[in-house]
C-alpha positions as a Python dict, from the first residue, in 0.01 Angstrom:
ca = {
    (1, 'M'): (0, 0, 0),
    (2, 'H'): (-129, -426, -54),
    (3, 'L'): (133, -600, -265),
    (4, 'S'): (145, -901, -450),
    (5, 'F'): (471, -997, -440),
    (6, 'P'): (543, -1237, -120),
    (7, 'P'): (380, -1507, -298),
    (8, 'L'): (640, -1452, -647),
    (9, 'L'): (854, -1363, -377),
    (10, 'V'): (853, -1832, -250),
    (11, 'M'): (792, -1907, -553),
    (12, 'F'): (1132, -1769, -651),
    (13, 'L'): (1313, -1898, -434),
    (14, 'L'): (1179, -2282, -519),
    (15, 'I'): (1292, -2276, -815),
    (16, 'C'): (1632, -2119, -757),
    (17, 'A'): (1668, -2419, -456),
    (18, 'G'): (1569, -2705, -731),
    (19, 'I'): (1837, -2560, -951),
    (20, 'L'): (2057, -2491, -700),
    (21, 'V'): (2061, -2777, -453),
    (22, 'P'): (2189, -3108, -658),
    (23, 'V'): (2025, -3429, -713),
    (24, 'E'): (2138, -3773, -569),
    (25, 'A'): (2280, -4018, -886),
    (26, 'A'): (2159, -4352, -941),
    (27, 'P'): (2319, -4673, -956),
    (28, 'A'): (2573, -4753, -1216),
    (29, 'G'): (2421, -5112, -1197),
    (30, 'N'): (2223, -5376, -1014),
    (31, 'T'): (2412, -5639, -841),
    (32, 'S'): (2274, -5999, -678),
    (33, 'V'): (2442, -6254, -470),
    (34, 'L'): (2348, -6596, -668),
    (35, 'Y'): (2534, -6782, -420),
    (36, 'S'): (2714, -6747, -34),
    (37, 'T'): (2813, -7042, 231),
    (38, 'D'): (3025, -6990, 514),
    (39, 'F'): (3033, -7351, 549),
    (40, 'S'): (2815, -7346, 883),
    (41, 'Q'): (2627, -7620, 675),
    (42, 'D'): (2712, -7831, 408),
    (43, 'T'): (2381, -7844, 164),
    (44, 'G'): (2402, -7856, -203),
    (45, 'W'): (2722, -8015, -211),
    (46, 'V'): (2785, -8356, -402),
    (47, 'T'): (3109, -8528, -384),
    (48, 'N'): (3292, -8815, -497),
    (49, 'S'): (3536, -8915, -204),
    (50, 'H'): (3383, -8827, 109),
    (51, 'D'): (3729, -8874, 239),
    (52, 'S'): (3869, -8586, 80),
    (53, 'Y'): (3623, -8333, 97),
    (54, 'F'): (3400, -8280, 406),
    (55, 'L'): (3300, -8033, 595),
    (56, 'E'): (3437, -8002, 950),
    (57, 'N'): (3211, -7869, 1185),
    (58, 'A'): (3522, -7858, 1420),
    (59, 'T'): (3634, -7480, 1236),
    (60, 'G'): (3377, -7426, 1017),
    (61, 'R'): (3542, -7530, 711),
    (62, 'Y'): (3523, -7736, 376),
    (63, 'H'): (3859, -7965, 412),
    (64, 'Y'): (3962, -8084, 80),
    (65, 'L'): (4248, -8349, -29),
    (66, 'I'): (4330, -8296, -449),
    (67, 'E'): (4485, -8545, -550),
    (68, 'G'): (4542, -8700, -946),
    (69, 'G'): (4477, -9006, -1035),
    (70, 'T'): (4188, -9026, -836),
    (71, 'G'): (3984, -8796, -1027),
    (72, 'S'): (3803, -8708, -716),
    (73, 'Y'): (3560, -8440, -720),
    (74, 'S'): (3361, -8203, -449),
    (75, 'T'): (3092, -7983, -696),
    (76, 'Y'): (2792, -7733, -588),
    (77, 'T'): (2513, -7668, -839),
    (78, 'L'): (2424, -7380, -902),
    (79, 'P'): (2032, -7202, -860),
    (80, 'E'): (2024, -7082, -1217),
    (81, 'K'): (2333, -7102, -1457),
    (82, 'V'): (2572, -6774, -1535),
    (83, 'N'): (2597, -6608, -1892),
    (84, 'G'): (2740, -6274, -1759),
    (85, 'P'): (2966, -6080, -1617),
    (86, 'F'): (2976, -6214, -1204),
    (87, 'V'): (3262, -6190, -961),
    (88, 'L'): (3356, -6506, -739),
    (89, 'E'): (3565, -6466, -402),
    (90, 'F'): (3723, -6704, -166),
    (91, 'D'): (3933, -6786, 102),
    (92, 'V'): (4126, -7064, 69),
    (93, 'T'): (4433, -7174, 318),
    (94, 'P'): (4708, -7473, 171),
    (95, 'V'): (4866, -7667, 446),
    (96, 'K'): (4983, -7916, 231),
    (97, 'S'): (5135, -7871, -130),
    (98, 'D'): (5363, -8161, -243),
    (99, 'E'): (5526, -8099, -590),
    (100, 'S'): (5352, -8144, -917),
    (101, 'A'): (5070, -8102, -668),
    (102, 'T'): (4754, -7834, -767),
    (103, 'F'): (4477, -7658, -578),
    (104, 'R'): (4240, -7607, -792),
    (105, 'F'): (3833, -7399, -708),
    (106, 'G'): (3592, -7211, -991),
    (107, 'I'): (3331, -7229, -1208),
    (108, 'G'): (3201, -7451, -1491),
    (109, 'T'): (3036, -7723, -1569),
    (110, 'D'): (2904, -8000, -1468),
    (111, 'K'): (3188, -8200, -1662),
    (112, 'K'): (3374, -8151, -1326),
    (113, 'D'): (3706, -8152, -1597),
    (114, 'N'): (3942, -7853, -1485),
    (115, 'Q'): (4069, -7941, -1903),
    (116, 'K'): (3730, -7930, -2063),
    (117, 'G'): (3565, -7551, -2093),
    (118, 'P'): (3409, -7360, -2014),
    (119, 'L'): (3574, -7269, -1738),
    (120, 'L'): (3660, -7039, -1519),
    (121, 'M'): (3943, -7117, -1229),
    (122, 'V'): (4216, -7078, -966),
    (123, 'E'): (4480, -7238, -892),
    (124, 'L'): (4780, -7249, -638),
    (125, 'A'): (5053, -7489, -808),
    (126, 'N'): (5350, -7638, -665),
    (127, 'K'): (5560, -7701, -1028),
    (128, 'K'): (5894, -7667, -1146),
    (129, 'D'): (5876, -7265, -1090),
    (130, 'G'): (5725, -7298, -710),
    (131, 'K'): (5394, -7229, -579),
    (132, 'L'): (5206, -7020, -705),
    (133, 'F'): (4894, -6828, -792),
    (134, 'Y'): (4765, -6940, -1161),
    (135, 'V'): (4463, -6771, -1299),
    (136, 'K'): (4316, -6998, -1634),
    (137, 'T'): (4028, -7024, -1826),
    (138, 'I'): (3908, -7233, -2082),
    (139, 'S'): (3652, -7154, -2321),
    (140, 'K'): (3403, -7347, -2486),
    (141, 'E'): (3569, -7354, -2787),
    (142, 'N'): (3835, -7590, -2551),
    (143, 'A'): (4069, -7246, -2591),
    (144, 'L'): (4279, -7248, -2246),
    (145, 'N'): (4470, -6907, -2082),
    (146, 'L'): (4681, -6975, -1790),
    (147, 'V'): (4890, -6715, -1631),
    (148, 'G'): (5035, -6732, -1345),
    (149, 'S'): (5215, -6528, -1044),
    (150, 'S'): (5564, -6494, -1176),
    (151, 'P'): (5734, -6357, -1489),
    (152, 'S'): (5782, -6677, -1626),
    (153, 'T'): (5447, -6789, -1671),
    (154, 'G'): (5267, -6425, -1831),
    (155, 'S'): (5234, -6199, -1530),
    (156, 'A'): (5455, -5858, -1455),
    (157, 'G'): (5637, -5822, -1179),
    (158, 'S'): (5802, -5949, -966),
    (159, 'T'): (5756, -6345, -835),
    (160, 'V'): (5491, -6395, -610),
    (161, 'R'): (5411, -6774, -397),
    (162, 'F'): (5203, -6826, -223),
    (163, 'E'): (5322, -7031, 154),
    (164, 'D'): (5108, -7330, 314),
    (165, 'N'): (4917, -7294, 590),
    (166, 'S'): (4866, -6963, 509),
    (167, 'T'): (4502, -6788, 426),
    (168, 'Y'): (4440, -6599, 95),
    (169, 'H'): (4141, -6428, 31),
    (170, 'V'): (4109, -6477, -364),
    (171, 'K'): (3814, -6223, -617),
    (172, 'L'): (3777, -6360, -940),
    (173, 'T'): (3614, -6099, -1174),
    (174, 'Y'): (3468, -6227, -1534),
    (175, 'Y'): (3462, -5868, -1756),
    (176, 'A'): (3189, -6059, -2031),
    (177, 'T'): (3214, -5790, -2293),
    (178, 'D'): (3631, -5761, -2231),
    (179, 'S'): (3607, -6142, -2250),
    (180, 'R'): (3862, -6102, -1938),
    (181, 'V'): (3906, -6282, -1634),
    (182, 'S'): (4107, -6081, -1347),
    (183, 'I'): (4257, -6213, -1025),
    (184, 'V'): (4329, -6053, -746),
    (185, 'V'): (4479, -6216, -426),
    (186, 'Q'): (4436, -6128, -93),
    (187, 'E'): (4580, -6124, 341),
    (188, 'P'): (4150, -6179, 448),
    (189, 'G'): (4001, -5781, 639),
    (190, 'S'): (4304, -5599, 438),
    (191, 'S'): (4320, -5425, 156),
    (192, 'G'): (4613, -5468, 41),
    (193, 'I'): (4711, -5627, -276),
    (194, 'L'): (4966, -6003, -268),
    (195, 'F'): (4918, -6087, -687),
    (196, 'S'): (4717, -5915, -898),
    (197, 'T'): (4689, -5993, -1324),
    (198, 'S'): (4431, -6084, -1582),
    (199, 'A'): (4409, -6327, -1871),
    (200, 'P'): (4155, -6367, -2180),
    (201, 'V'): (3902, -6539, -2197),
    (202, 'S'): (3908, -6681, -2613),
    (203, 'G'): (3566, -6767, -2708),
    (204, 'K'): (3257, -6822, -2567),
    (205, 'I'): (3181, -6889, -2133),
    (206, 'V'): (2797, -6974, -2133),
    (207, 'D'): (2578, -7145, -1942),
    (208, 'L'): (2826, -7188, -1669),
    (209, 'S'): (2615, -7405, -1338),
    (210, 'H'): (2837, -7584, -1114),
    (211, 'L'): (3114, -7474, -881),
    (212, 'L'): (3426, -7697, -798),
    (213, 'L'): (3629, -7790, -636),
    (214, 'T'): (3809, -8174, -898),
    (215, 'A'): (4094, -8382, -987),
    (216, 'V'): (3944, -8470, -1266),
    (217, 'G'): (4137, -8497, -1632),
    (218, 'D'): (4514, -8412, -1366),
    (219, 'G'): (4634, -8769, -1453),
    (220, 'T'): (4964, -8754, -1285),
    (221, 'S'): (4911, -9000, -928),
    (222, 'G'): (5034, -8920, -645),
    (223, 'P'): (5145, -8543, -581),
    (224, 'Q'): (4863, -8413, -330),
    (225, 'A'): (4723, -8013, -255),
    (226, 'E'): (4509, -8043, 81),
    (227, 'G'): (4363, -7751, 282),
    (228, 'Y'): (4080, -7538, 331),
    (229, 'I'): (3792, -7384, 179),
    (230, 'D'): (3562, -7137, 318),
    (231, 'N'): (3353, -6794, 281),
    (232, 'I'): (3278, -6923, -76),
    (233, 'K'): (3019, -6566, -248),
    (234, 'L'): (2929, -6583, -568),
    (235, 'T'): (2820, -6190, -687),
    (236, 'L'): (2671, -6133, -1085),
    (237, 'S'): (2626, -5776, -1209),
    (238, 'E'): (2402, -5684, -1513),
    (239, 'S'): (2650, -5387, -1626),
    (240, 'Q'): (3002, -5376, -1540),
    (241, 'P'): (3296, -5131, -1707),
    (242, 'T'): (3520, -5291, -1900),
    (243, 'I'): (3871, -5309, -1803),
    (244, 'T'): (4100, -5040, -1869),
    (245, 'P'): (4346, -5039, -2129),
    (246, 'T'): (4664, -4957, -1968),
    (247, 'Q'): (4663, -5308, -1792),
    (248, 'T'): (4931, -5540, -1944),
    (249, 'I'): (4770, -5853, -2009),
    (250, 'A'): (4957, -6177, -2124),
    (251, 'E'): (4833, -6348, -2400),
    (252, 'E'): (4872, -6735, -2410),
    (253, 'I'): (4681, -6860, -2655),
    (254, 'T'): (4658, -7272, -2720),
    (255, 'T'): (4360, -7390, -2911),
    (256, 'V'): (4307, -7801, -2888),
    (257, 'P'): (4015, -8102, -2908),
    (258, 'T'): (4138, -8252, -2572),
    (259, 'L'): (4364, -7964, -2348),
    (260, 'D'): (4733, -8162, -2264),
    (261, 'T'): (4801, -8146, -1828),
    (262, 'H'): (5068, -7995, -1918),
    (263, 'E'): (5144, -7554, -2023),
    (264, 'M'): (5433, -7455, -2247),
    (265, 'V'): (5624, -7215, -2007),
    (266, 'K'): (5841, -6954, -2171),
    (267, 'A'): (6233, -6963, -2148),
    (268, 'E'): (6324, -6585, -1935),
    (269, 'E'): (6582, -6462, -1732),
    (270, 'P'): (6522, -6580, -1344),
    (271, 'A'): (6281, -6286, -1252),
    (272, 'P'): (6305, -6204, -895),
    (273, 'V'): (6157, -6373, -561),
    (274, 'L'): (5875, -6255, -312),
    (275, 'T'): (5773, -6482, -93),
    (276, 'V'): (5426, -6385, 99),
    (277, 'S'): (5501, -6344, 392),
    (278, 'S'): (5608, -6008, 529),
    (279, 'S'): (5682, -5784, 199),
    (280, 'R'): (5474, -5708, -17),
    (281, 'T'): (5491, -5614, -402),
    (282, 'P'): (5265, -5346, -521),
    (283, 'F'): (5056, -5469, -815),
    (284, 'P'): (4805, -5280, -1001),
    (285, 'T'): (4413, -5384, -903),
    (286, 'P'): (4227, -5490, -1132),
    (287, 'P'): (3920, -5314, -1211),
    (288, 'T'): (3632, -5359, -1121),
    (289, 'P'): (3351, -5214, -1092),
    (290, 'A'): (3348, -4825, -968),
    (291, 'P'): (3073, -4673, -804),
    (292, 'T'): (2882, -4366, -922),
    (293, 'E'): (2940, -4061, -713),
    (294, 'T'): (2663, -3926, -540),
    (295, 'P'): (2744, -3554, -566),
    (296, 'K'): (2778, -3364, -268),
    (297, 'S'): (2573, -3059, -163),
    (298, 'G'): (2798, -2776, -52),
    (299, 'A'): (2730, -2440, 73),
    (300, 'G'): (2662, -2249, -187),
    (301, 'P'): (2215, -2252, -156),
    (302, 'L'): (2265, -2152, 168),
    (303, 'V'): (2443, -1849, 46),
    (304, 'I'): (2285, -1797, -197),
    (305, 'L'): (1963, -1817, -142),
    (306, 'P'): (1982, -1575, 115),
    (307, 'A'): (2147, -1327, -33),
    (308, 'L'): (1856, -1332, -342),
    (309, 'A'): (1599, -1312, -79),
    (310, 'G'): (1749, -973, 23),
    (311, 'G'): (1806, -801, -301),
    (312, 'V'): (1369, -875, -380),
    (313, 'L'): (1307, -730, 32),
    (314, 'L'): (1516, -472, -40),
    (315, 'A'): (1327, -410, -416),
    (316, 'I'): (976, -455, -246),
    (317, 'R'): (1078, -186, 35),
    (318, 'R'): (1186, 95, -203),
    (319, 'R'): (868, 1, -446),
    (320, 'S'): (654, 78, -102),
}
């Protein structure tokens, strides 16, 4: 007896396979590296003080000496203006941080002034609270937000201080849709977090065109911040999740036509001090674009399909 079931069986099994086998999910969003350097060369960096900013060929790092009152700077003009979310990463090694001295690196405009927006910047400053990490935002409207690694300067948790002659990997993330900037500080090559916090952006951040190390806008003459910067990478993102609502954000906003060089600090009770050398303080990681999970094909189809096939074949034999 001639049977026509095998073709139907094949079609049935193909349909079941198409339903049961999961399809790989699409990525959450595209990213592109706008600029990256390991300072094997310093092509494109422009400075008005070659004695303060220069490539040290022996170590493959870029030397900086930031001294207030000098108006010195070193900048790199980006190939296109940044008007959306991004991640700016770099390694920094302070070797000398005089009292009242500040290392400054970030993304801004050709103004080169660390007191005028738009500007998003990381600072390592030795001020009255000690050697602290800071994240600074200045909008186009010149609204300043400054948060440091101590409760007295706006962040939660214990005080975290940097040490000279230690290298830190810093990641600055701008969440454009949420008007926030986060900072994460780690030891290079380590997944552990030394310090993390975020600061609000109170206004527009548009037309960012330059990476900059700068003393412009610092009128305190004498104190010097000296060290090295390396492994800079600026990554743009087409889309980005917002910061989690449970994260603690310190919002201290000052809007002035011209920003003062001294920030206001709230007087609080002395907080426990943590020196970033051996012990670590667990801080919540600022949210980063979460990768879309790809569903894994399990053993389900391998078990179900033979069973279906067996049932169909059994039905064929009974009919024959």
